[in-house]
Amino acid sequence: MVTLRSTPYLLLQTETGNRYLPLVGSSCWTVGRSDDNNFVLPNRWISRNHAMFQCTEAGDFYLIDLGSRNGTFVNGRRVTVPVTLRNADRITFGQTELEFYCPSKDHKTDVPEVSENETMTSTLHIRRLMSVMVVDIRDFTVLTRQLDEKVLSALIGTWFRQIGDIIGKYGSWVDKYIGDAVMAIWFHDSQGLSQAEALNILQAVSKTHTMTAALSKEYTLPFPLQIGTGINTGYAMVGNTGSGDRPDYTAIGDTVNAAFRLESATKQIGLNIALGEDTYRYISALGNTESVFKQHTVNLKGYDAPTTTYAGNYEDLDKFLQAST
């Protein structure tokens, strides 16, 4: 059995006593006034979907503000981008204060007790064919230096929330929120992508670009928001990479790594979207994809040999999708 003292949790002090909110059983927890959150805090100063906690494979916890009206603060400092939490950090949502505790991060000898049927580290257990999409906000570091932190927090939180809604609509979910980027996964059967799945992925790319452009007009920004997208298809290991008390279901492997590298390669070739060879092979079954994606050779970081990618821009993708529907 795992005891509360040895597991991560939030401490909320109320008039009736302390309330403990355990951060176990998942890798992502949402906080807000709405009933669809993992932790519901019925306070009028808290937004319906206020913030999100995420645990990484390494056991680090991030706090992400989801564009809340009254802000999220850690130790009195407003959260504008995802921040790493430390043991005993004080968190404020609106006028509600909590404390974050993760004893194992500060006390290496504080090891949870496990039963004979549990193991401290769960192994990856399944190999799946998947498409991995990585979307990154361009020049985000420059933006953080030029934008008021309150506006920045609202902007990035809204972007995270809306991209999650878009990806969910088209058959996937956001597996990771990473600073100014997100990673999403679509699982496929062993026969590969169907045409419907290929269209869903392309629709998610298009709608994400449209949403990002709309946010640029909604907020007063020093320059328009731009995003890059990398998509790669292949086999990767997926399963629980966390500990017995802190599971983290995710995918790892070269397929995932290459998706991140392909997104970075869009800057090399001056385009918005870069597809891996297998992704393009499946998507080309839709017909006329050469009107959007052209072949390029790029040097991906960490890879010895040049890599072939098929790249294009959002405007041509939108025209293609309009003609396909």
Short mmCIF file of C-alpha atoms in Angstrom, two decimals, residues 64-209:
data_model
loop_
_atom_site.label_atom_id
_atom_site.label_comp_id
_atom_site.label_asym_id
_atom_site.label_seq_id
_atom_site.Cartn_x
_atom_site.Cartn_y
_atom_site.Cartn_z
CA ILE A 64 -0.20 25.25 -16.46
CA ASP A 65 -2.65 28.14 -16.30
CA LEU A 66 -5.50 27.63 -18.78
CA GLY A 67 -6.19 31.27 -19.49
CA SER A 68 -7.95 31.96 -16.19
CA ARG A 69 -9.44 35.38 -15.56
CA ASN A 70 -7.88 35.96 -12.13
CA GLY A 71 -4.62 34.15 -12.66
CA THR A 72 -2.55 31.34 -11.19
CA PHE A 73 0.34 32.14 -8.84
CA VAL A 74 3.22 30.08 -7.43
CA ASN A 75 4.86 31.55 -4.34
CA GLY A 76 3.31 34.91 -5.19
CA ARG A 77 4.53 34.97 -8.80
CA ARG A 78 2.02 34.79 -11.63
CA VAL A 79 2.26 31.77 -13.91
CA THR A 80 2.53 32.78 -17.57
CA VAL A 81 4.06 29.60 -19.01
CA PRO A 82 4.18 26.04 -17.62
CA VAL A 83 6.32 26.04 -14.47
CA THR A 84 8.00 23.23 -12.55
CA LEU A 85 6.68 22.75 -9.03
CA ARG A 86 8.84 22.06 -5.99
CA ASN A 87 7.95 20.49 -2.70
CA ALA A 88 6.01 22.90 -0.41
CA ASP A 89 5.30 25.45 -3.17
CA ARG A 90 2.34 27.73 -2.40
CA ILE A 91 -0.23 27.89 -5.21
CA THR A 92 -2.99 30.48 -5.55
CA PHE A 93 -6.01 30.14 -7.84
CA GLY A 94 -7.95 33.41 -7.67
CA GLN A 95 -8.32 33.74 -3.90
CA THR A 96 -7.93 30.04 -3.10
CA GLU A 97 -4.58 28.92 -1.70
CA LEU A 98 -3.14 25.42 -1.77
CA GLU A 99 0.21 23.85 -1.02
CA PHE A 100 1.94 21.32 -3.26
CA TYR A 101 3.76 18.41 -1.66
CA CYS A 102 5.94 15.86 -3.42
CA PRO A 103 8.15 14.44 -0.64
CA SER A 104 9.97 11.94 -2.84
CA LYS A 105 11.49 14.75 -4.92
CA ASP A 106 13.20 16.30 -1.90
CA HIS A 107 13.71 13.24 0.28
CA LYS A 108 15.28 10.45 -1.72
CA THR A 109 14.98 8.00 1.18
CA ASP A 110 11.22 8.45 1.45
CA VAL A 111 10.29 5.38 -0.59
CA PRO A 112 6.65 4.28 -0.78
CA GLU A 113 5.83 0.85 0.55
CA VAL A 114 4.72 -1.57 -2.13
CA SER A 115 2.93 -4.87 -1.95
CA GLU A 116 4.27 -8.09 -3.42
CA ASN A 117 2.09 -7.57 -6.49
CA GLU A 118 3.43 -4.06 -7.19
CA THR A 119 6.69 -2.94 -8.73
CA MET A 120 8.36 0.41 -8.27
CA THR A 121 8.68 0.96 -12.01
CA SER A 122 6.19 -0.36 -14.54
CA THR A 123 7.63 -1.44 -17.88
CA LEU A 124 6.35 -0.48 -21.29
CA HIS A 125 4.06 -3.23 -22.42
CA ILE A 126 2.82 -2.70 -25.95
CA ARG A 127 4.16 -1.68 -29.36
CA ARG A 128 1.67 0.33 -31.39
CA LEU A 129 1.49 1.96 -34.78
CA MET A 130 0.79 5.65 -34.23
CA SER A 131 1.00 9.11 -35.69
CA VAL A 132 2.64 11.71 -33.46
CA MET A 133 1.95 15.41 -34.01
CA VAL A 134 4.05 18.15 -32.42
CA VAL A 135 2.91 21.78 -32.61
CA ASP A 136 5.22 24.56 -31.42
CA ILE A 137 4.72 28.32 -31.10
CA ARG A 138 7.44 30.13 -33.05
CA ASP A 139 9.59 32.84 -31.39
CA PHE A 140 7.89 32.28 -28.05
CA THR A 141 10.94 33.40 -26.05
CA VAL A 142 10.87 36.75 -27.84
CA LEU A 143 7.15 37.01 -27.12
CA THR A 144 7.65 36.44 -23.39
CA ARG A 145 10.08 39.37 -23.25
CA GLN A 146 7.76 41.79 -25.01
CA LEU A 147 4.35 40.86 -23.61
CA ASP A 148 2.82 41.71 -20.24
CA GLU A 149 2.79 38.56 -18.12
CA LYS A 150 -0.95 38.79 -17.45
CA VAL A 151 -1.69 38.90 -21.18
CA LEU A 152 0.86 36.16 -21.85
CA SER A 153 -0.74 33.89 -19.25
CA ALA A 154 -4.21 34.36 -20.72
CA LEU A 155 -2.90 33.85 -24.26
CA ILE A 156 -0.94 30.63 -23.68
CA GLY A 157 -3.63 29.19 -21.41
CA THR A 158 -6.32 29.82 -24.02
CA TRP A 159 -4.11 28.33 -26.74
CA PHE A 160 -3.49 25.18 -24.69
CA ARG A 161 -7.18 24.76 -23.90
CA GLN A 162 -8.40 25.32 -27.45
CA ILE A 163 -5.81 23.10 -29.08
CA GLY A 164 -6.83 20.34 -26.66
CA ASP A 165 -10.45 20.75 -27.76
CA ILE A 166 -9.49 20.63 -31.45
CA ILE A 167 -7.32 17.55 -31.15
CA GLY A 168 -10.01 15.81 -29.09
CA LYS A 169 -12.59 16.54 -31.77
CA TYR A 170 -10.44 14.83 -34.39
CA GLY A 171 -9.82 11.59 -32.53
CA SER A 172 -6.77 12.19 -30.37
CA TRP A 173 -5.70 13.89 -27.16
CA VAL A 174 -2.84 16.10 -26.00
CA ASP A 175 -0.33 13.66 -24.53
CA LYS A 176 2.14 16.35 -23.41
CA TYR A 177 2.12 20.08 -22.79
CA ILE A 178 5.76 21.13 -23.10
CA GLY A 179 6.48 24.81 -22.51
CA ASP A 180 5.21 26.40 -25.72
CA ALA A 181 4.44 23.13 -27.53
CA VAL A 182 2.04 20.20 -27.44
CA MET A 183 2.33 16.57 -28.50
CA ALA A 184 -0.68 14.54 -29.64
CA ILE A 185 -0.97 10.87 -30.62
CA TRP A 186 -3.31 8.98 -32.94
CA PHE A 187 -3.28 5.18 -32.61
CA HIS A 188 -3.81 3.00 -35.70
CA ASP A 189 -4.35 -0.67 -36.34
CA SER A 190 -1.58 -2.72 -37.92
CA GLN A 191 -2.88 -2.02 -41.45
CA GLY A 192 -2.00 1.65 -41.13
CA LEU A 193 -3.90 4.91 -41.44
CA SER A 194 -7.32 4.82 -43.01
CA GLN A 195 -8.34 7.73 -45.22
CA ALA A 196 -10.65 8.95 -42.45
CA GLU A 197 -7.78 8.96 -39.95
CA ALA A 198 -5.52 10.78 -42.40
CA LEU A 199 -8.18 13.44 -42.93
CA ASN A 200 -8.69 13.80 -39.18
CA ILE A 201 -5.00 14.52 -38.66
CA LEU A 202 -4.91 17.09 -41.46
CA GLN A 203 -8.11 18.71 -40.19
CA ALA A 204 -6.57 19.00 -36.71
CA VAL A 205 -3.53 20.73 -38.23
CA SER A 206 -5.69 23.14 -40.21
CA LYS A 207 -8.03 24.01 -37.33
CA THR A 208 -5.09 24.56 -34.99
CA HIS A 209 -3.62 27.07 -37.42
#
